[in-house]
Coordinates of C-alpha atoms and ligand atoms in Angstrom, one line a residue:
M292 CA -17.7 159.4 190.0
S293 CA -20.1 159.1 187.2
S294 CA -18.3 157.5 183.5
P295 CA -17.9 160.0 180.9
K296 CA -20.3 160.7 178.2
R297 CA -20.7 159.1 174.9
A298 CA -20.9 161.0 171.6
Y299 CA -21.3 159.9 168.0
V300 CA -21.3 162.3 164.9
E301 CA -22.5 161.0 161.3
T302 CA -21.5 163.4 158.6
Y303 CA -23.0 163.3 155.6
G304 CA -22.0 165.9 152.2
C305 CA -18.8 166.8 150.6
Q306 CA -14.5 166.6 152.1
M307 CA -15.4 169.9 154.1
N308 CA -18.0 168.5 155.9
I309 CA -16.6 165.5 157.4
S310 CA -14.1 167.3 158.0
D311 CA -16.0 169.8 160.5
G312 CA -17.4 166.4 161.8
E313 CA -13.5 165.5 162.8
L314 CA -13.8 169.1 164.4
M315 CA -16.4 168.5 166.3
E316 CA -15.4 165.2 168.0
G317 CA -12.4 166.7 168.5
I318 CA -13.8 169.6 170.4
L319 CA -15.8 166.5 172.0
E320 CA -13.5 164.9 173.1
K321 CA -11.3 168.0 174.8
A322 CA -14.2 168.0 176.8
G323 CA -14.1 164.9 178.5
Y324 CA -16.7 162.8 175.9
E325 CA -15.8 159.8 174.6
I326 CA -16.6 159.3 171.1
A327 CA -18.7 156.0 171.0
T328 CA -18.8 154.2 167.5
S329 CA -22.8 153.2 166.5
P330 CA -25.7 155.8 167.9
E331 CA -27.1 152.7 169.6
A332 CA -23.6 153.4 172.1
A333 CA -24.1 157.3 172.5
D334 CA -25.5 159.7 175.3
V335 CA -25.3 162.2 172.2
I336 CA -25.8 161.9 168.6
L337 CA -25.1 164.7 166.2
V338 CA -26.1 164.1 162.5
N339 CA -24.3 166.7 160.5
T340 CA -25.8 167.8 157.5
C341 CA -25.5 168.8 153.9
A342 CA -27.5 171.1 151.8
I343 CA -27.0 170.7 148.9
R344 CA -29.5 169.4 146.6
D345 CA -33.4 168.6 147.5
H346 CA -32.2 164.3 148.0
A347 CA -29.4 165.3 150.7
E348 CA -31.5 166.7 152.9
Q349 CA -34.3 164.0 152.4
R350 CA -32.2 161.7 152.8
V351 CA -31.0 163.4 156.1
L352 CA -34.5 164.0 156.9
G353 CA -35.4 160.2 157.2
R354 CA -32.1 159.5 158.9
V355 CA -33.2 161.9 161.7
G356 CA -36.5 160.4 161.8
Q357 CA -34.8 156.8 162.3
L358 CA -33.0 157.6 164.9
K359 CA -35.6 159.6 167.1
G360 CA -36.4 155.3 167.8
L361 CA -33.1 155.5 170.5
K362 CA -34.5 158.8 171.5
D363 CA -38.1 157.2 172.8
E364 CA -35.4 154.3 174.0
K365 CA -33.3 156.6 175.9
P366 CA -35.1 159.3 177.1
D367 CA -32.1 161.2 178.1
L368 CA -30.5 160.8 174.6
L369 CA -29.6 164.4 173.0
L370 CA -30.0 164.4 169.3
G371 CA -28.7 167.2 167.2
V372 CA -28.5 168.5 163.8
T373 CA -25.5 170.5 162.7
G374 CA -24.1 171.8 159.2
C375 CA -25.3 172.8 156.1
M376 CA -29.3 171.6 156.3
A377 CA -29.3 172.8 159.9
Q378 CA -28.6 176.4 159.1
R379 CA -30.7 176.3 155.9
M380 CA -33.5 175.4 158.0
G381 CA -33.2 176.5 161.3
E382 CA -36.4 176.5 163.8
T383 CA -37.9 175.3 161.1
L384 CA -35.9 171.7 161.1
L385 CA -37.5 171.7 164.7
E386 CA -40.7 172.2 163.8
R387 CA -40.7 169.7 160.9
A388 CA -38.5 167.7 164.0
P389 CA -40.1 168.1 166.8
Y390 CA -37.8 165.7 168.6
V391 CA -34.1 167.5 167.8
D392 CA -33.1 169.4 170.1
L393 CA -30.3 170.8 169.2
V394 CA -29.9 172.7 165.7
M395 CA -26.4 173.7 165.1
G396 CA -24.9 175.4 161.5
P397 CA -21.3 175.7 160.5
D398 CA -19.7 178.2 162.5
G399 CA -21.5 177.4 166.0
Y400 CA -19.6 173.6 166.5
R401 CA -16.9 176.3 169.2
T402 CA -19.6 176.2 172.0
L403 CA -20.8 172.6 171.5
P404 CA -20.2 171.0 174.7
A405 CA -21.7 174.1 176.9
K406 CA -24.9 174.0 174.1
L407 CA -25.0 170.1 175.1
G408 CA -24.2 171.3 179.3
A409 CA -27.5 173.3 179.3
L410 CA -29.5 171.2 177.3
D411 CA -28.8 168.2 179.6
R412 CA -29.1 170.9 182.4
G413 CA -32.9 171.6 180.8
E414 CA -31.7 175.3 180.4
A415 CA -33.0 176.2 177.4
P416 CA -36.4 177.4 176.1
T417 CA -39.3 175.5 175.0
R418 CA -41.1 176.1 172.1
P419 CA -45.2 175.7 171.8
P420 CA -46.2 172.6 171.0
V421 CA -46.5 170.5 167.6
S422 CA -49.9 169.4 166.2
G423 CA -50.6 168.6 170.2
K424 CA -47.0 167.7 171.4
K425 CA -45.3 169.2 174.1
R426 CA -42.0 169.5 173.2
G427 CA -38.8 170.1 175.3
P428 CA -36.3 172.5 175.6
Q429 CA -34.3 172.9 172.5
L430 CA -31.6 175.2 171.4
T431 CA -30.8 176.7 168.0
V432 CA -26.9 178.2 167.0
L433 CA -27.1 179.5 163.6
N434 CA -25.2 182.7 163.2
L435 CA -22.6 182.8 160.9
D436 CA -19.9 184.4 162.1
M437 CA -16.6 186.1 160.3
G438 CA -14.3 185.5 163.1
E439 CA -14.5 181.9 163.0
N440 CA -12.2 179.7 161.5
Y441 CA -11.8 177.3 164.3
E442 CA -8.1 178.2 165.0
G443 CA -6.4 176.8 168.0
L444 CA -8.7 174.0 167.9
E445 CA -7.8 170.3 167.1
Q446 CA -10.1 167.8 164.3
R447 CA -9.8 164.5 165.7
R448 CA -8.6 162.7 162.4
T449 CA -9.1 159.0 162.1
S450 CA -7.4 158.0 159.1
D451 CA -3.4 157.1 160.0
V452 CA -2.9 157.6 156.0
A453 CA -4.5 161.2 154.1
A454 CA -5.7 164.1 156.5
W455 CA -8.0 166.5 155.1
V456 CA -6.9 170.0 156.1
P457 CA -9.0 173.2 155.6
I458 CA -7.6 176.5 154.5
Q459 CA -10.6 178.2 154.2
R460 CA -14.6 178.0 155.3
G461 CA -17.7 180.1 153.3
C462 CA -17.3 181.0 149.7
D463 CA -17.2 184.6 148.3
H464 CA -18.7 183.0 144.8
R465 CA -22.7 183.1 143.4
C466 CA -23.3 180.7 141.8
T467 CA -26.8 181.1 140.8
Y468 CA -28.1 177.5 141.8
C469 CA -25.8 177.4 144.8
I470 CA -26.6 177.3 148.5
V471 CA -23.2 177.0 150.2
P472 CA -23.3 180.6 150.4
Y473 CA -25.8 181.2 152.5
V474 CA -24.9 178.5 154.9
R475 CA -21.4 178.7 155.6
G476 CA -21.4 182.7 155.4
D477 CA -18.5 184.3 153.1
E478 CA -14.9 183.3 152.4
K479 CA -12.2 183.2 155.7
N480 CA -8.7 182.1 155.2
R481 CA -6.2 180.4 158.0
K482 CA -3.3 181.7 158.2
P483 CA -0.3 180.2 156.7
T484 CA 1.7 179.7 160.0
E485 CA -0.7 177.5 161.6
I486 CA -1.6 175.7 158.2
L487 CA 1.9 174.5 158.5
S488 CA 2.3 173.5 161.6
E489 CA -1.0 171.5 161.6
I490 CA 0.6 169.9 158.6
A491 CA 4.2 169.5 160.2
S492 CA 2.1 167.6 162.8
I493 CA 0.2 166.1 160.7
A494 CA 3.1 164.5 158.7
G495 CA 4.9 163.6 162.1
S496 CA 2.1 161.4 163.1
G497 CA 3.3 159.3 160.6
V498 CA 0.6 160.5 158.0
T499 CA 2.1 161.3 154.5
E500 CA -0.7 162.6 152.2
V501 CA -2.8 166.0 152.7
T502 CA -5.4 167.3 150.6
L503 CA -6.1 171.1 151.8
L504 CA -10.3 172.3 151.8
G505 CA -11.6 174.9 150.0
Q506 CA -15.1 176.0 148.5
T507 CA -12.6 177.7 146.4
V508 CA -9.3 176.8 146.8
N509 CA -7.2 178.3 145.1
S510 CA -8.5 181.7 146.1
Y511 CA -7.2 181.5 149.4
R512 CA -4.9 184.5 149.7
Y513 CA -3.7 186.0 153.9
D514 CA -1.3 188.6 154.4
G515 CA 1.2 188.3 151.1
W516 CA 0.3 184.9 150.2
D517 CA -1.7 183.1 147.3
F518 CA -2.3 179.8 147.1
P519 CA 0.4 178.6 145.3
D520 CA 2.8 180.2 147.6
L521 CA 0.8 177.8 150.3
L522 CA 1.0 175.1 147.8
R523 CA 4.8 175.5 147.5
A524 CA 5.4 175.2 151.5
V525 CA 3.2 172.6 152.0
A526 CA 4.2 169.9 149.3
R527 CA 7.7 171.0 151.4
V528 CA 6.8 170.0 154.7
P529 CA 9.4 167.3 155.7
G530 CA 7.5 163.6 155.6
I531 CA 4.6 165.0 153.1
R532 CA 4.7 162.8 150.1
R533 CA 2.0 164.0 148.0
V534 CA -0.6 167.3 148.5
R535 CA -3.8 167.0 146.8
Y536 CA -5.9 170.4 146.4
T537 CA -9.6 170.5 146.3
S538 CA -12.0 172.3 144.4
P539 CA -10.4 175.2 142.6
H540 CA -12.5 177.9 140.9
P541 CA -11.3 177.8 137.1
N542 CA -10.9 181.9 137.3
D543 CA -8.2 181.6 139.8
F544 CA -6.7 178.3 137.7
T545 CA -2.9 180.5 137.1
E546 CA 0.3 180.0 135.7
K547 CA 2.0 180.5 138.6
L548 CA -0.3 177.8 140.1
V549 CA 0.3 175.4 137.8
E550 CA 4.0 176.4 137.7
V551 CA 3.7 175.2 141.7
M552 CA 2.3 171.8 140.7
A553 CA 4.8 170.7 138.0
T554 CA 7.3 171.5 139.6
E555 CA 6.9 170.5 143.4
P556 CA 7.2 166.2 143.5
A557 CA 5.2 166.1 146.1
V558 CA 2.4 167.2 144.6
C559 CA 0.1 165.0 142.6
E560 CA -0.6 164.6 138.9
Q561 CA -4.4 165.1 139.3
L562 CA -6.6 168.2 139.3
H563 CA -10.4 168.6 139.9
L564 CA -11.5 171.7 138.0
P565 CA -15.5 171.9 138.2
V566 CA -17.0 173.5 135.1
Q567 CA -20.2 172.7 135.5
A568 CA -21.7 173.1 132.0
G569 CA -20.3 174.0 127.8
N570 CA -22.6 176.4 127.2
N571 CA -21.0 180.2 127.5
R572 CA -24.9 181.0 128.0
T573 CA -25.6 178.7 130.5
L574 CA -22.3 179.7 132.2
K575 CA -23.4 183.3 132.3
R576 CA -26.8 182.0 134.2
M577 CA -24.7 180.3 136.1
L578 CA -23.2 183.4 137.0
R579 CA -19.7 181.3 136.8
R580 CA -18.1 183.9 135.5
Y581 CA -15.6 182.0 132.9
T582 CA -16.3 180.7 129.0
V583 CA -15.7 177.5 127.7
E584 CA -13.2 178.9 126.0
S585 CA -10.7 180.0 128.7
F586 CA -11.6 177.2 130.8
L587 CA -10.2 175.0 127.8
E588 CA -7.4 177.0 128.1
K589 CA -6.8 176.0 131.9
I590 CA -6.9 172.5 130.1
E591 CA -5.3 173.2 127.7
M592 CA -2.3 174.9 130.1
V593 CA -2.4 172.0 132.4
R594 CA -1.6 169.8 129.9
A595 CA 1.1 171.7 128.5
A596 CA 2.9 171.5 132.0
I597 CA 1.7 168.4 133.3
P598 CA 0.7 166.0 130.5
D599 CA -0.1 163.1 132.4
I600 CA -2.4 164.4 134.8
S601 CA -5.6 163.4 135.5
I602 CA -8.6 165.9 135.4
S603 CA -12.7 165.4 136.7
T604 CA -14.9 167.9 137.2
D605 CA -18.6 168.4 137.9
V606 CA -21.6 169.3 135.8
I607 CA -24.3 170.2 136.1
V608 CA -27.7 169.8 133.9
A609 CA -31.7 171.2 133.2
F610 CA -30.1 174.1 134.8
P611 CA -33.3 176.6 134.3
G612 CA -33.2 177.8 130.6
E613 CA -30.6 175.1 129.2
T614 CA -31.7 174.2 126.1
E615 CA -31.7 171.0 124.0
E616 CA -28.5 172.7 122.2
E617 CA -26.5 173.9 125.6
F618 CA -27.3 170.3 126.6
E619 CA -25.5 168.8 123.8
D620 CA -22.5 172.2 124.2
T621 CA -21.8 170.3 127.3
L622 CA -21.6 166.4 125.9
D623 CA -19.4 168.4 123.2
L624 CA -17.7 170.1 126.1
M625 CA -17.1 166.5 127.7
R626 CA -15.6 164.5 124.3
E627 CA -13.4 167.1 124.0
V628 CA -11.8 167.5 127.1
R629 CA -12.5 163.5 128.2
F630 CA -12.3 164.0 131.7
D631 CA -11.1 161.3 133.7
D632 CA -14.0 160.8 136.3
A633 CA -16.8 163.3 136.3
F634 CA -19.6 163.6 139.2
T635 CA -22.6 164.8 137.6
Y636 CA -26.0 166.3 139.1
K637 CA -29.3 167.1 138.2
Y638 CA -30.5 170.9 139.4
S639 CA -32.1 171.2 142.2
P640 CA -33.4 174.2 143.1
R641 CA -32.2 175.6 146.4
E642 CA -35.0 178.3 147.9
G643 CA -33.3 181.4 148.2
T644 CA -30.5 181.0 145.9
P645 CA -31.2 183.5 142.4
A646 CA -31.8 180.5 139.9
T647 CA -35.1 179.9 141.9
R648 CA -36.3 183.4 141.1
M649 CA -35.5 183.0 137.1
P650 CA -39.0 182.9 135.3
Q651 CA -40.6 179.6 135.4
E652 CA -41.1 178.8 132.2
W653 CA -37.1 178.3 132.2
F654 CA -37.3 175.3 134.3
I655 CA -36.9 172.5 132.8
P656 CA -39.1 169.8 133.6
D657 CA -38.0 166.5 135.8
E658 CA -38.3 163.9 133.3
I659 CA -35.9 165.8 130.8
G660 CA -33.3 166.5 133.5
S661 CA -33.2 162.9 133.8
E662 CA -32.8 161.7 130.4
R663 CA -30.2 164.5 130.5
L664 CA -28.5 163.1 133.1
Q665 CA -28.4 159.7 131.9
K666 CA -27.2 161.1 128.7
L667 CA -24.2 162.5 130.5
I668 CA -23.5 160.2 132.6
E669 CA -23.0 157.6 129.5
V670 CA -21.1 159.6 128.0
S671 CA -18.6 160.4 130.7
R672 CA -18.5 156.8 131.8
G673 CA -17.6 155.7 128.1
I674 CA -14.7 158.1 127.9
Q675 CA -13.1 157.2 131.5
S676 CA -13.3 154.0 130.5
E677 CA -12.2 154.7 127.4
I678 CA -9.3 156.4 128.9
N679 CA -8.8 153.7 131.8
A680 CA -8.6 150.4 129.6
G681 CA -5.4 152.5 128.1
E682 CA -3.7 152.7 131.7
V683 CA -3.5 148.7 131.8
G684 CA -0.2 148.2 131.6
R685 CA 1.0 151.2 133.6
T686 CA 3.3 150.6 136.9
E687 CA 2.2 152.9 139.1
E688 CA 2.8 153.7 143.2
L689 CA 0.5 153.2 145.0
L690 CA -0.2 154.4 148.8
I691 CA -1.8 151.8 150.5
E692 CA -5.5 153.4 151.4
K693 CA -8.3 150.8 153.4
P694 CA -9.4 147.2 153.3
G695 CA -10.8 146.0 150.1
K696 CA -14.1 144.6 150.0
H697 CA -12.8 141.3 149.4
P698 CA -10.5 139.8 152.1
G699 CA -7.4 139.5 151.2
F700 CA -7.4 142.8 149.1
V701 CA -6.6 146.2 150.0
L702 CA -7.2 149.3 147.9
G703 CA -4.5 151.9 147.1
R704 CA -4.8 155.4 145.4
T705 CA -2.4 155.9 142.5
R706 CA -0.4 159.5 142.5
R707 CA -2.9 160.4 139.2
A708 CA -6.1 159.6 142.3
K709 CA -7.0 155.9 139.9
A710 CA -8.2 153.7 143.0
V711 CA -6.4 150.1 142.9
V712 CA -7.0 146.6 144.0
V713 CA -4.6 145.0 145.2
P714 CA -4.2 141.5 146.8
G715 CA -2.6 142.4 150.3
G716 CA -3.6 142.4 154.3
P717 CA -4.1 144.9 156.6
E718 CA -0.3 145.4 157.2
L719 CA 0.1 147.2 154.2
I720 CA -2.2 150.2 154.8
G721 CA -0.7 153.3 155.1
S722 CA 2.5 152.1 152.9
Y723 CA 3.9 153.3 149.4
R724 CA 3.7 150.0 147.1
W725 CA 4.0 149.7 143.3
A726 CA 1.5 147.8 141.2
E727 CA 1.0 146.8 137.8
L728 CA -2.4 147.6 136.7
T729 CA -3.7 144.5 134.7
R730 CA -7.5 145.4 134.8
T731 CA -10.0 148.0 135.0
T732 CA -13.1 147.7 135.5
G733 CA -14.1 150.8 134.2
A734 CA -13.9 153.6 137.0
T735 CA -11.5 151.0 139.5
F736 CA -8.0 148.7 138.5
V737 CA -7.1 145.3 139.7
G738 CA -3.2 145.5 140.0
E739 CA -0.7 143.3 140.9
L740 CA 2.2 143.9 143.5
V741 CA 5.3 144.8 141.8
E742 CA 9.2 145.6 143.0
V743 CA 10.0 149.3 143.1
P744 CA 11.1 150.1 139.6
V745 CA 15.0 151.1 139.0
G746 CA 15.5 154.6 139.6
T747 CA 12.2 155.3 142.0
E748 CA 13.6 154.2 145.0
V749 CA 12.8 156.7 147.6
A750 CA 15.8 158.0 149.3
Ligands
LIG872 N1 -17.4 175.0 145.8 C1 -17.2 173.8 144.8 C2 -18.6 173.1 144.5 C3 -19.2 172.2 146.0 S1 -20.4 172.1 146.1 C4 -17.1 174.3 143.7 O1 -17.1 175.8 143.2 O2 -16.7 173.6 143.4 C5 -20.1 170.5 144.6 C6 -21.0 170.6 143.4 O3 -22.0 170.5 143.4 C7 -20.9 171.3 142.6 O4 -19.4 171.6 142.0 C8 -22.0 171.1 141.8 O5 -21.9 170.7 140.4 C9 -23.1 171.0 142.3 N2 -24.6 171.6 142.8 C10 -24.2 172.8 144.0 N3 -25.1 173.4 143.7 C11 -26.5 172.6 143.1 C12 -27.8 172.1 142.9 N4 -28.6 173.4 143.2 N5 -27.8 171.6 141.7 C13 -27.6 170.6 141.9 N6 -25.9 170.7 141.8 C14 -25.0 171.0 142.5
LIG873 FE1 -21.0 177.4 145.4 FE2 -20.5 178.1 143.2 FE3 -19.2 178.7 145.8 FE4 -18.6 176.2 144.3 S1 -17.4 178.7 143.9 S2 -19.3 176.8 146.5 S3 -20.6 176.5 143.3 S4 -21.3 179.3 145.2
LIG874 FE1 -23.4 170.0 151.3 FE2 -22.4 171.8 153.0 FE3 -21.1 170.2 151.5 S1 -24.5 171.7 151.5 S2 -21.4 169.9 149.8 S3 -21.8 169.9 153.4 S4 -20.5 173.2 152.1

């Protein structure tokens, strides 16, 4: 009998894509593959890609080029590119990287074993040579399928501590800068009963924290269920102690949702609410469909209900047409809200998105974009350091997630999603411990383990 084939999946991009990587591993394992821990040990390598910014794509193309080296040594090795960049580039990718055997978009993973089998047997079309070089059989799977939500398939979960659970795929918004709707299609939601039974089984395996995932996770709807209904039900699954979700869209951030967050003990005091810009004209060009004022109202609403909540955001600078004054408005918004964390990006034009068709003179020179990004990072990091310095001395509950960078230390996270390094060995991973935050580096904390404070013991 021949030994099982080994597959290696290397994932880039957002949590959704990481979760898709686990899904592919689950599908392959079920089909009899072993999951390899390095590309060198694999018979199949899948690079699961992101298309959100040009920089992300360039990095991955470089990596795919590097992996070609392994293919030269091992001619039977199959090299596949999956995910958002695969969907975006399609056939072009086979020309850019003629040694790639398979290009598969985010709705094709169910057919992964069948397609790999076909390639193994040479049952795939051969395309014309590129720069005089002959090509082997190559396959593309690029249909976006409204019916595919991967129901009934098992993700291969690698963490014993926390689980990411996709409840939605695709996106119904059309923010003018964003490629996601074009590479992942329209919004599709999973059945609440399926989600809840999956989470019950996750809890049964000893995992106590779940994060619900979707591009606009809070616009979730299924039959009579909306997102707050689902969140409440998830928070009540026995064994689940922490629930988070990402990313909500400000427009669907409702009073009902805040009410569930404030009243369900398992829902963490943490919110990631992407604002993108702090000026109404910019927001309008981005087609975000809310105003600075309405965004601020939502922040006020959640802080009134959960005063200690930590809030993070995403911001894009140098979007086409952004004037100096509009950019200053974004800085003002940062100073007004005082986010605990901000993921900041310079606008990257994505072919096929509406923003690329805006008047040429609206596009901001790269140096100005870089300067604005630098300024924004300074402001947001400054605020973050101030907030965190003010939190030194607190005692908080940590879920220990993984080993620290230095031996003898582990990394835990507070309910408010702050990372804390504490002394301890790997046996602590997966357990809850209390720690006093003794020091901050600005973004993260160093802490000392302490006894469970009286009155907070878990029954
Ligand atoms: N669905 C999520 C965002 C997913 S993309 C949401 O709506 O919040 C993650 C972040 O990447 C976005 O919030 C945005 O800030 C950034 N982003 C998306 N497209 C971009 C582009 N073309 N250039 C720069 N940043 C971009
Ligand atoms: Fe992209 Fe906007 Fe959809 Fe988020 S909501 S994925 S930014 S189109
Ligand atoms: Fe990237 Fe696709 Fe996620 S474009 S950010 S991997 S949805």
